[in-house]
Amino acid sequence: MTEKTKPTSGANETTPAIIMSDVSKRYSLGQIGYGTLQADFQSWWARRLGRDDPNSKVTSKAGRGGFFALKDINLTVARGETLGIIGRNGAGKSTLLKLLSRVTAPTTGTIDIYGRVSSLLEVGTGFNLQMTGRENVFLNGSILGLSRAEIKENMDSIIAFSEVEEFIDTPVKRYSSGMKVKLAFAVAAHLKCEIMIMDEVLAVGDAAFKKKCFAKLRETASERDRTVLYVSHDMATVRELCSRCIVMDKGRIVFDGATDDAVRLYEELGSSHRV
């Protein structure tokens, strides 16, 4: 996976932000380690040579030693586009986002990314309960890719958006779960990047705060040249934010097109699996 400079394009061409070519992600099933360095080395060497793991009770030849969380993904996302990603639980959405966020690497295929990526996969990741809210803004902002100068520049705006001004210098361990979520989203809402990846970020806080978050997301998505990948089970927000949407099922993209058509297919797939 590579991060590249933005490619140039002609007047009638679309500039890509992300290109995924024949991408698959395979996970092994069973025990990760065997208790001894010798056995772990034997297993690693066997995999490197393409042979069966001598320490595994299930051989790869039987096809039962692993599974593909993603299989043969080909996807191009244009710069400035807001793409919805929907599918049932276990369809491969989170794995796709983890690959694009460099949390993990593809087993096969290539991923080209043109621009700086910021990911909001789990609101509040990295909060230290012993630190104050203000200190956690610096910590969480750094994790999400903001520089210290950017955090300082946006500190007042982040605190105001979070609605926890009164408690910003209080240890986070004394915050309610809702207060933590508000502060975490406030930090994420001020990310400055070319590509933003968001997973179920509106499933947080009270109704009034959700409305404010949604308005901020619409503002973010409408910014010129900002590419947004948005995963959600809330079809109303997907319809509102995204003009294009992909539907995932069993690790594959089964639809790529207009959002209304994608939502209909998603609902049909949900109904068929409930029967």
Tab-separated table of N, CA, C and O in Angstrom, residues 2-115:
chain	number	residue	atom	x	y	z
A	2	THR	N	0.528	2.184	-0.862
A	2	THR	CA	1.372	3.356	-0.993
A	2	THR	C	0.545	4.619	-0.905
A	2	THR	O	-0.612	4.662	-1.303
A	3	GLU	N	1.166	5.667	-0.357
A	3	GLU	CA	0.563	6.992	-0.388
A	3	GLU	C	1.330	7.795	-1.405
A	3	GLU	O	2.556	7.895	-1.351
A	4	LYS	N	0.621	8.368	-2.381
A	4	LYS	CA	1.274	9.019	-3.492
A	4	LYS	C	0.857	10.469	-3.565
A	4	LYS	O	-0.114	10.905	-2.957
A	5	THR	N	1.607	11.227	-4.369
A	5	THR	CA	1.199	12.591	-4.638
A	5	THR	C	-0.011	12.568	-5.545
A	5	THR	O	-0.254	11.593	-6.266
A	6	LYS	N	-0.790	13.640	-5.493
A	6	LYS	CA	-2.011	13.678	-6.281
A	6	LYS	C	-1.687	13.655	-7.773
A	6	LYS	O	-0.885	14.450	-8.255
A	7	PRO	N	-2.318	12.746	-8.529
A	7	PRO	CA	-2.056	12.682	-9.958
A	7	PRO	C	-2.723	13.842	-10.681
A	7	PRO	O	-3.749	14.359	-10.253
A	8	THR	N	-2.131	14.248	-11.774
A	8	THR	CA	-2.753	15.288	-12.583
A	8	THR	C	-3.763	14.657	-13.505
A	8	THR	O	-3.701	13.480	-13.833
A	9	SER	N	-4.735	15.439	-13.948
A	9	SER	CA	-5.755	14.905	-14.836
A	9	SER	C	-6.183	15.976	-15.808
A	9	SER	O	-6.014	17.171	-15.583
A	10	GLY	N	-6.762	15.539	-16.907
A	10	GLY	CA	-7.274	16.454	-17.897
A	10	GLY	C	-8.581	17.062	-17.444
A	10	GLY	O	-9.148	16.690	-16.421
A	11	ALA	N	-9.099	17.985	-18.248
A	11	ALA	CA	-10.293	18.710	-17.868
A	11	ALA	C	-11.502	17.805	-17.715
A	11	ALA	O	-12.389	18.067	-16.916
A	12	ASN	N	-11.561	16.709	-18.475
A	12	ASN	CA	-12.725	15.836	-18.467
A	12	ASN	C	-12.481	14.552	-17.697
A	12	ASN	O	-13.266	13.620	-17.765
A	13	GLU	N	-11.402	14.494	-16.978
A	13	GLU	CA	-11.061	13.282	-16.243
A	13	GLU	C	-11.314	13.464	-14.750
A	13	GLU	O	-11.259	14.566	-14.230
A	14	THR	N	-11.583	12.359	-14.084
A	14	THR	CA	-11.778	12.376	-12.646
A	14	THR	C	-10.467	12.024	-11.956
A	14	THR	O	-9.805	11.055	-12.321
A	15	THR	N	-10.097	12.802	-10.961
A	15	THR	CA	-8.860	12.550	-10.236
A	15	THR	C	-9.127	11.568	-9.106
A	15	THR	O	-9.994	11.811	-8.260
A	16	PRO	N	-8.403	10.451	-9.059
A	16	PRO	CA	-8.658	9.465	-7.999
A	16	PRO	C	-8.041	9.873	-6.671
A	16	PRO	O	-6.992	10.510	-6.622
A	17	ALA	N	-8.718	9.497	-5.586
A	17	ALA	CA	-8.165	9.638	-4.250
A	17	ALA	C	-7.701	8.287	-3.728
A	17	ALA	O	-6.710	8.196	-2.996
A	18	ILE	N	-8.412	7.228	-4.114
A	18	ILE	CA	-8.102	5.869	-3.674
A	18	ILE	C	-8.300	4.914	-4.847
A	18	ILE	O	-9.304	4.992	-5.561
A	19	ILE	N	-7.346	4.017	-5.036
A	19	ILE	CA	-7.486	2.950	-6.031
A	19	ILE	C	-7.124	1.629	-5.369
A	19	ILE	O	-5.991	1.436	-4.918
A	20	MET	N	-8.074	0.709	-5.307
A	20	MET	CA	-7.835	-0.640	-4.790
A	20	MET	C	-7.929	-1.621	-5.961
A	20	MET	O	-8.929	-1.638	-6.682
A	21	SER	N	-6.886	-2.424	-6.130
A	21	SER	CA	-6.831	-3.340	-7.268
A	21	SER	C	-6.640	-4.769	-6.795
A	21	SER	O	-5.611	-5.102	-6.190
A	22	ASP	N	-7.660	-5.621	-7.037
A	22	ASP	CA	-7.605	-7.055	-6.717
A	22	ASP	C	-7.169	-7.296	-5.265
A	22	ASP	O	-6.323	-8.147	-4.989
A	23	VAL	N	-7.754	-6.566	-4.351
A	23	VAL	CA	-7.360	-6.633	-2.933
A	23	VAL	C	-8.127	-7.738	-2.214
A	23	VAL	O	-9.357	-7.814	-2.293
A	24	SER	N	-7.394	-8.590	-1.517
A	24	SER	CA	-7.989	-9.618	-0.665
A	24	SER	C	-7.298	-9.585	0.692
A	24	SER	O	-6.130	-9.214	0.801
A	25	LYS	N	-8.041	-9.969	1.719
A	25	LYS	CA	-7.487	-10.074	3.063
A	25	LYS	C	-7.902	-11.407	3.648
A	25	LYS	O	-9.085	-11.684	3.820
A	26	ARG	N	-6.904	-12.239	3.954
A	26	ARG	CA	-7.154	-13.566	4.501
A	26	ARG	C	-6.651	-13.630	5.928
A	26	ARG	O	-5.552	-13.195	6.238
A	27	TYR	N	-7.488	-14.160	6.814
A	27	TYR	CA	-7.104	-14.363	8.202
A	27	TYR	C	-7.017	-15.861	8.481
A	27	TYR	O	-7.832	-16.645	7.981
A	28	SER	N	-6.030	-16.238	9.279
A	28	SER	CA	-5.883	-17.640	9.667
A	28	SER	C	-6.776	-17.937	10.860
A	28	SER	O	-6.991	-17.081	11.725
A	29	LEU	N	-7.277	-19.141	10.903
A	29	LEU	CA	-8.088	-19.584	12.023
A	29	LEU	C	-7.250	-20.421	12.973
A	29	LEU	O	-6.274	-21.055	12.565
A	30	GLY	N	-7.631	-20.443	14.233
A	30	GLY	CA	-6.942	-21.309	15.192
A	30	GLY	C	-5.960	-20.549	16.052
A	30	GLY	O	-5.963	-19.324	16.135
A	31	GLN	N	-5.055	-21.285	16.660
A	31	GLN	CA	-4.124	-20.738	17.627
A	31	GLN	C	-3.064	-19.885	16.958
A	31	GLN	O	-2.552	-20.225	15.894
A	32	ILE	N	-2.728	-18.744	17.576
A	32	ILE	CA	-1.730	-17.839	17.005
A	32	ILE	C	-0.321	-18.315	17.326
A	32	ILE	O	0.553	-18.378	16.476
A	33	GLY	N	-0.073	-18.681	18.552
A	33	GLY	CA	1.253	-19.129	18.954
A	33	GLY	C	1.192	-20.541	19.504
A	33	GLY	O	0.139	-21.028	19.902
A	34	TYR	N	2.347	-21.231	19.534
A	34	TYR	CA	2.375	-22.634	19.944
A	34	TYR	C	3.145	-22.858	21.237
A	34	TYR	O	3.364	-23.982	21.642
A	35	GLY	N	3.597	-21.779	21.883
A	35	GLY	CA	4.221	-21.936	23.184
A	35	GLY	C	5.733	-22.010	23.154
A	35	GLY	O	6.380	-21.821	24.179
A	36	THR	N	6.325	-22.314	22.004
A	36	THR	CA	7.786	-22.362	21.919
A	36	THR	C	8.252	-21.586	20.694
A	36	THR	O	7.557	-21.532	19.667
A	37	LEU	N	9.439	-21.007	20.789
A	37	LEU	CA	10.008	-20.262	19.676
A	37	LEU	C	10.268	-21.186	18.490
A	37	LEU	O	10.057	-20.813	17.331
A	38	GLN	N	10.704	-22.428	18.760
A	38	GLN	CA	10.995	-23.376	17.688
A	38	GLN	C	9.743	-23.686	16.867
A	38	GLN	O	9.779	-23.676	15.635
A	39	ALA	N	8.621	-23.928	17.544
A	39	ALA	CA	7.385	-24.252	16.827
A	39	ALA	C	6.889	-23.054	16.034
A	39	ALA	O	6.421	-23.201	14.898
A	40	ASP	N	6.992	-21.869	16.619
A	40	ASP	CA	6.559	-20.670	15.905
A	40	ASP	C	7.414	-20.458	14.656
A	40	ASP	O	6.903	-20.079	13.593
A	41	PHE	N	8.731	-20.712	14.774
A	41	PHE	CA	9.609	-20.560	13.613
A	41	PHE	C	9.285	-21.599	12.548
A	41	PHE	O	9.271	-21.285	11.349
A	42	GLN	N	9.001	-22.842	12.960
A	42	GLN	CA	8.615	-23.874	12.001
A	42	GLN	C	7.366	-23.470	11.219
A	42	GLN	O	7.294	-23.652	9.998
A	43	SER	N	6.399	-22.935	11.926
A	43	SER	CA	5.149	-22.529	11.287
A	43	SER	C	5.387	-21.372	10.322
A	43	SER	O	4.861	-21.357	9.204
A	44	TRP	N	6.196	-20.388	10.751
A	44	TRP	CA	6.504	-19.244	9.879
A	44	TRP	C	7.242	-19.697	8.621
A	44	TRP	O	6.917	-19.265	7.513
A	45	TRP	N	8.209	-20.594	8.768
A	45	TRP	CA	8.991	-21.053	7.628
A	45	TRP	C	8.123	-21.853	6.655
A	45	TRP	O	8.262	-21.708	5.434
A	46	ALA	N	7.199	-22.648	7.182
A	46	ALA	CA	6.301	-23.416	6.328
A	46	ALA	C	5.400	-22.485	5.501
A	46	ALA	O	5.198	-22.695	4.301
A	47	ARG	N	4.878	-21.439	6.141
A	47	ARG	CA	4.033	-20.484	5.419
A	47	ARG	C	4.831	-19.767	4.350
A	47	ARG	O	4.324	-19.510	3.257
A	48	ARG	N	6.083	-19.427	4.667
A	48	ARG	CA	6.939	-18.731	3.698
A	48	ARG	C	7.194	-19.588	2.464
A	48	ARG	O	7.288	-19.081	1.341
A	49	LEU	N	7.288	-20.909	2.659
A	49	LEU	CA	7.527	-21.835	1.546
A	49	LEU	C	6.234	-22.306	0.889
A	49	LEU	O	6.272	-23.085	-0.072
A	50	GLY	N	5.105	-21.847	1.411
A	50	GLY	CA	3.831	-22.258	0.848
A	50	GLY	C	3.417	-23.668	1.204
A	50	GLY	O	2.617	-24.304	0.505
A	51	ARG	N	3.931	-24.178	2.309
A	51	ARG	CA	3.618	-25.541	2.743
A	51	ARG	C	2.630	-25.522	3.896
A	51	ARG	O	2.361	-24.484	4.493
A	52	ASP	N	2.084	-26.686	4.212
A	52	ASP	CA	1.180	-26.805	5.346
A	52	ASP	C	1.930	-26.551	6.648
A	52	ASP	O	3.100	-26.904	6.799
A	53	ASP	N	1.243	-25.943	7.591
A	53	ASP	CA	1.805	-25.675	8.914
A	53	ASP	C	1.958	-27.005	9.664
A	53	ASP	O	0.969	-27.683	9.944
A	54	PRO	N	3.194	-27.418	10.004
A	54	PRO	CA	3.387	-28.711	10.673
A	54	PRO	C	2.823	-28.737	12.095
A	54	PRO	O	2.637	-29.818	12.664
A	55	ASN	N	2.525	-27.557	12.659
A	55	ASN	CA	1.998	-27.502	14.020
A	55	ASN	C	0.497	-27.254	14.081
A	55	ASN	O	-0.074	-27.123	15.152
A	56	SER	N	-0.128	-27.161	12.895
A	56	SER	CA	-1.553	-26.876	12.860
A	56	SER	C	-2.357	-28.165	12.794
A	56	SER	O	-2.007	-29.112	12.105
A	57	LYS	N	-3.466	-28.205	13.538
A	57	LYS	CA	-4.350	-29.357	13.503
A	57	LYS	C	-5.234	-29.339	12.267
A	57	LYS	O	-5.828	-30.340	11.900
A	58	VAL	N	-5.356	-28.157	11.620
A	58	VAL	CA	-6.146	-28.025	10.408
A	58	VAL	C	-5.223	-27.575	9.295
A	58	VAL	O	-4.562	-26.552	9.405
A	59	THR	N	-5.130	-28.334	8.210
A	59	THR	CA	-4.214	-28.019	7.126
A	59	THR	C	-4.862	-27.062	6.153
A	59	THR	O	-6.075	-27.054	5.963
A	60	SER	N	-4.020	-26.253	5.516
A	60	SER	CA	-4.535	-25.288	4.553
A	60	SER	C	-5.056	-25.970	3.299
A	60	SER	O	-5.889	-25.430	2.598
A	61	LYS	N	-4.570	-27.186	2.983
A	61	LYS	CA	-5.045	-27.888	1.802
A	61	LYS	C	-6.532	-28.198	1.903
A	61	LYS	O	-7.242	-28.257	0.912
A	62	ALA	N	-6.981	-28.403	3.093
A	62	ALA	CA	-8.399	-28.721	3.275
A	62	ALA	C	-9.264	-27.480	3.142
A	62	ALA	O	-10.480	-27.567	3.105
A	63	GLY	N	-8.611	-26.315	3.054
A	63	GLY	CA	-9.350	-25.083	2.900
A	63	GLY	C	-10.009	-24.613	4.176
A	63	GLY	O	-10.859	-23.734	4.163
A	64	ARG	N	-9.647	-25.193	5.308
A	64	ARG	CA	-10.297	-24.860	6.567
A	64	ARG	C	-9.365	-24.093	7.503
A	64	ARG	O	-9.711	-23.856	8.642
A	65	GLY	N	-8.180	-23.727	7.041
A	65	GLY	CA	-7.222	-23.091	7.918
A	65	GLY	C	-7.335	-21.589	7.987
A	65	GLY	O	-6.602	-20.941	8.704
A	66	GLY	N	-8.272	-21.012	7.234
A	66	GLY	CA	-8.426	-19.577	7.248
A	66	GLY	C	-9.665	-19.164	6.483
A	66	GLY	O	-10.383	-19.997	5.933
A	67	PHE	N	-9.912	-17.856	6.451
A	67	PHE	CA	-11.056	-17.362	5.697
A	67	PHE	C	-10.714	-15.994	5.131
A	67	PHE	O	-9.845	-15.291	5.633
A	68	PHE	N	-11.392	-15.630	4.051
A	68	PHE	CA	-11.187	-14.345	3.413
A	68	PHE	C	-12.210	-13.347	3.943
A	68	PHE	O	-13.411	-13.483	3.693
A	69	ALA	N	-11.721	-12.344	4.678
A	69	ALA	CA	-12.597	-11.270	5.126
A	69	ALA	C	-12.938	-10.344	3.967
A	69	ALA	O	-14.011	-9.733	3.939
A	70	LEU	N	-12.013	-10.244	3.001
A	70	LEU	CA	-12.239	-9.511	1.756
A	70	LEU	C	-11.724	-10.352	0.605
A	70	LEU	O	-10.695	-11.019	0.736
A	71	LYS	N	-12.399	-10.295	-0.523
A	71	LYS	CA	-11.993	-11.108	-1.661
A	71	LYS	C	-12.161	-10.323	-2.956
A	71	LYS	O	-13.258	-9.867	-3.306
A	72	ASP	N	-11.037	-10.123	-3.662
A	72	ASP	CA	-11.032	-9.529	-5.004
A	72	ASP	C	-11.756	-8.184	-5.052
A	72	ASP	O	-12.675	-7.975	-5.858
A	73	ILE	N	-11.317	-7.256	-4.200
A	73	ILE	CA	-11.924	-5.932	-4.162
A	73	ILE	C	-11.253	-5.021	-5.184
A	73	ILE	O	-10.037	-4.832	-5.167
A	74	ASN	N	-12.061	-4.453	-6.070
A	74	ASN	CA	-11.601	-3.435	-7.016
A	74	ASN	C	-12.481	-2.200	-6.825
A	74	ASN	O	-13.704	-2.262	-7.005
A	75	LEU	N	-11.853	-1.105	-6.433
A	75	LEU	CA	-12.625	0.090	-6.085
A	75	LEU	C	-11.796	1.339	-6.355
A	75	LEU	O	-10.630	1.414	-5.972
A	76	THR	N	-12.406	2.304	-7.030
A	76	THR	CA	-11.786	3.613	-7.229
A	76	THR	C	-12.705	4.677	-6.656
A	76	THR	O	-13.900	4.694	-6.955
A	77	VAL	N	-12.141	5.528	-5.806
A	77	VAL	CA	-12.903	6.623	-5.203
A	77	VAL	C	-12.301	7.925	-5.693
A	77	VAL	O	-11.090	8.142	-5.592
A	78	ALA	N	-13.140	8.788	-6.237
A	78	ALA	CA	-12.659	10.050	-6.791
A	78	ALA	C	-12.403	11.082	-5.706
A	78	ALA	O	-13.040	11.067	-4.651
A	79	ARG	N	-11.479	11.977	-5.969
A	79	ARG	CA	-11.206	13.064	-5.049
A	79	ARG	C	-12.444	13.955	-4.924
A	79	ARG	O	-13.072	14.319	-5.929
A	80	GLY	N	-12.827	14.278	-3.689
A	80	GLY	CA	-13.997	15.099	-3.455
A	80	GLY	C	-15.300	14.331	-3.366
A	80	GLY	O	-16.352	14.920	-3.120
A	81	GLU	N	-15.249	13.016	-3.504
A	81	GLU	CA	-16.457	12.189	-3.474
A	81	GLU	C	-16.772	11.744	-2.041
A	81	GLU	O	-15.874	11.545	-1.223
A	82	THR	N	-18.059	11.598	-1.743
A	82	THR	CA	-18.492	11.015	-0.475
A	82	THR	C	-19.119	9.656	-0.776
A	82	THR	O	-20.183	9.578	-1.390
A	83	LEU	N	-18.421	8.598	-0.370
A	83	LEU	CA	-18.829	7.241	-0.693
A	83	LEU	C	-19.410	6.549	0.529
A	83	LEU	O	-18.769	6.485	1.581
A	84	GLY	N	-20.614	6.027	0.412
A	84	GLY	CA	-21.208	5.237	1.472
A	84	GLY	C	-20.801	3.780	1.347
A	84	GLY	O	-20.676	3.263	0.234
A	85	ILE	N	-20.578	3.130	2.474
A	85	ILE	CA	-20.211	1.708	2.494
A	85	ILE	C	-21.181	1.022	3.446
A	85	ILE	O	-21.172	1.289	4.649
A	86	ILE	N	-22.039	0.141	2.922
A	86	ILE	CA	-23.055	-0.493	3.744
A	86	ILE	C	-23.025	-2.004	3.550
A	86	ILE	O	-22.479	-2.515	2.581
A	87	GLY	N	-23.616	-2.701	4.492
A	87	GLY	CA	-23.655	-4.166	4.463
A	87	GLY	C	-23.957	-4.688	5.850
A	87	GLY	O	-23.848	-3.959	6.843
A	88	ARG	N	-24.346	-5.950	5.928
A	88	ARG	CA	-24.644	-6.553	7.214
A	88	ARG	C	-23.375	-6.664	8.058
A	88	ARG	O	-22.265	-6.527	7.552
A	89	ASN	N	-23.544	-6.929	9.356
A	89	ASN	CA	-22.398	-7.196	10.216
A	89	ASN	C	-21.643	-8.411	9.673
A	89	ASN	O	-22.241	-9.427	9.329
A	90	GLY	N	-20.312	-8.287	9.584
A	90	GLY	CA	-19.502	-9.377	9.061
A	90	GLY	C	-19.336	-9.364	7.554
A	90	GLY	O	-18.720	-10.274	6.987
A	91	ALA	N	-19.837	-8.321	6.896
A	91	ALA	CA	-19.751	-8.262	5.433
A	91	ALA	C	-18.363	-7.887	4.939
A	91	ALA	O	-18.041	-8.080	3.766
A	92	GLY	N	-17.530	-7.317	5.827
A	92	GLY	CA	-16.179	-6.930	5.427
A	92	GLY	C	-15.924	-5.429	5.459
A	92	GLY	O	-14.841	-4.975	5.097
A	93	LYS	N	-16.905	-4.653	5.912
A	93	LYS	CA	-16.770	-3.190	5.905
A	93	LYS	C	-15.607	-2.719	6.778
A	93	LYS	O	-14.775	-1.916	6.345
A	94	SER	N	-15.554	-3.197	8.005
A	94	SER	CA	-14.503	-2.751	8.933
A	94	SER	C	-13.123	-3.181	8.457
A	94	SER	O	-12.140	-2.438	8.606
A	95	THR	N	-13.031	-4.366	7.869
A	95	THR	CA	-11.742	-4.816	7.324
A	95	THR	C	-11.290	-3.901	6.204
A	95	THR	O	-10.113	-3.529	6.110
A	96	LEU	N	-12.226	-3.507	5.345
A	96	LEU	CA	-11.909	-2.581	4.259
A	96	LEU	C	-11.362	-1.266	4.808
A	96	LEU	O	-10.337	-0.755	4.343
A	97	LEU	N	-12.005	-0.728	5.832
A	97	LEU	CA	-11.552	0.529	6.413
A	97	LEU	C	-10.193	0.382	7.087
A	97	LEU	O	-9.362	1.296	7.040
A	98	LYS	N	-9.956	-0.756	7.736
A	98	LYS	CA	-8.665	-0.984	8.391
A	98	LYS	C	-7.531	-1.048	7.370
A	98	LYS	O	-6.417	-0.582	7.633
A	99	LEU	N	-7.799	-1.615	6.209
A	99	LEU	CA	-6.782	-1.643	5.153
A	99	LEU	C	-6.466	-0.229	4.684
A	99	LEU	O	-5.295	0.137	4.522
A	100	LEU	N	-7.507	0.567	4.468
A	100	LEU	CA	-7.302	1.932	3.990
A	100	LEU	C	-6.659	2.810	5.052
A	100	LEU	O	-5.965	3.782	4.728
A	101	SER	N	-6.861	2.469	6.323
A	101	SER	CA	-6.286	3.239	7.433
A	101	SER	C	-4.911	2.732	7.846
A	101	SER	O	-4.328	3.232	8.811
A	102	ARG	N	-4.419	1.690	7.171
A	102	ARG	CA	-3.116	1.084	7.453
A	102	ARG	C	-3.052	0.412	8.818
A	102	ARG	O	-1.980	0.248	9.388
A	103	VAL	N	-4.198	0.035	9.357
A	103	VAL	CA	-4.210	-0.746	10.590
A	103	VAL	C	-3.696	-2.149	10.305
A	103	VAL	O	-3.038	-2.778	11.136
A	104	THR	N	-3.992	-2.648	9.116
A	104	THR	CA	-3.502	-3.944	8.676
A	104	THR	C	-3.187	-3.852	7.192
A	104	THR	O	-3.541	-2.862	6.531
A	105	ALA	N	-2.513	-4.865	6.648
A	105	ALA	CA	-2.090	-4.860	5.249
A	105	ALA	C	-2.865	-5.909	4.463
A	105	ALA	O	-3.287	-6.932	5.018
A	106	PRO	N	-3.059	-5.702	3.167
A	106	PRO	CA	-3.760	-6.703	2.359
A	106	PRO	C	-2.919	-7.958	2.183
A	106	PRO	O	-1.686	-7.894	2.178
A	107	THR	N	-3.585	-9.090	2.043
A	107	THR	CA	-2.886	-10.339	1.751
A	107	THR	C	-2.414	-10.348	0.302
A	107	THR	O	-1.291	-10.754	0.005
A	108	THR	N	-3.274	-9.887	-0.590
A	108	THR	CA	-2.924	-9.755	-2.002
A	108	THR	C	-3.521	-8.456	-2.534
A	108	THR	O	-4.436	-7.889	-1.952
A	109	GLY	N	-2.989	-7.997	-3.659
A	109	GLY	CA	-3.498	-6.793	-4.295
A	109	GLY	C	-2.745	-5.545	-3.873
A	109	GLY	O	-1.835	-5.587	-3.037
A	110	THR	N	-3.129	-4.420	-4.466
A	110	THR	CA	-2.469	-3.149	-4.192
A	110	THR	C	-3.496	-2.074	-3.841
A	110	THR	O	-4.629	-2.091	-4.325
A	111	ILE	N	-3.060	-1.144	-2.986
A	111	ILE	CA	-3.883	-0.002	-2.601
A	111	ILE	C	-3.051	1.258	-2.795
A	111	ILE	O	-1.993	1.406	-2.185
A	112	ASP	N	-3.515	2.157	-3.650
A	112	ASP	CA	-2.862	3.438	-3.870
A	112	ASP	C	-3.737	4.534	-3.271
A	112	ASP	O	-4.934	4.622	-3.572
A	113	ILE	N	-3.133	5.360	-2.417
A	113	ILE	CA	-3.854	6.432	-1.740
A	113	ILE	C	-3.176	7.756	-2.066
A	113	ILE	O	-1.965	7.897	-1.891
A	114	TYR	N	-3.964	8.711	-2.543
A	114	TYR	CA	-3.429	9.999	-2.957
A	114	TYR	C	-3.874	11.063	-1.958
A	114	TYR	O	-4.956	11.639	-2.076
A	115	GLY	N	-3.051	11.308	-0.942
A	115	GLY	CA	-3.373	12.319	0.050
A	115	GLY	C	-3.280	11.801	1.466
A	115	GLY	O	-3.086	10.611	1.718
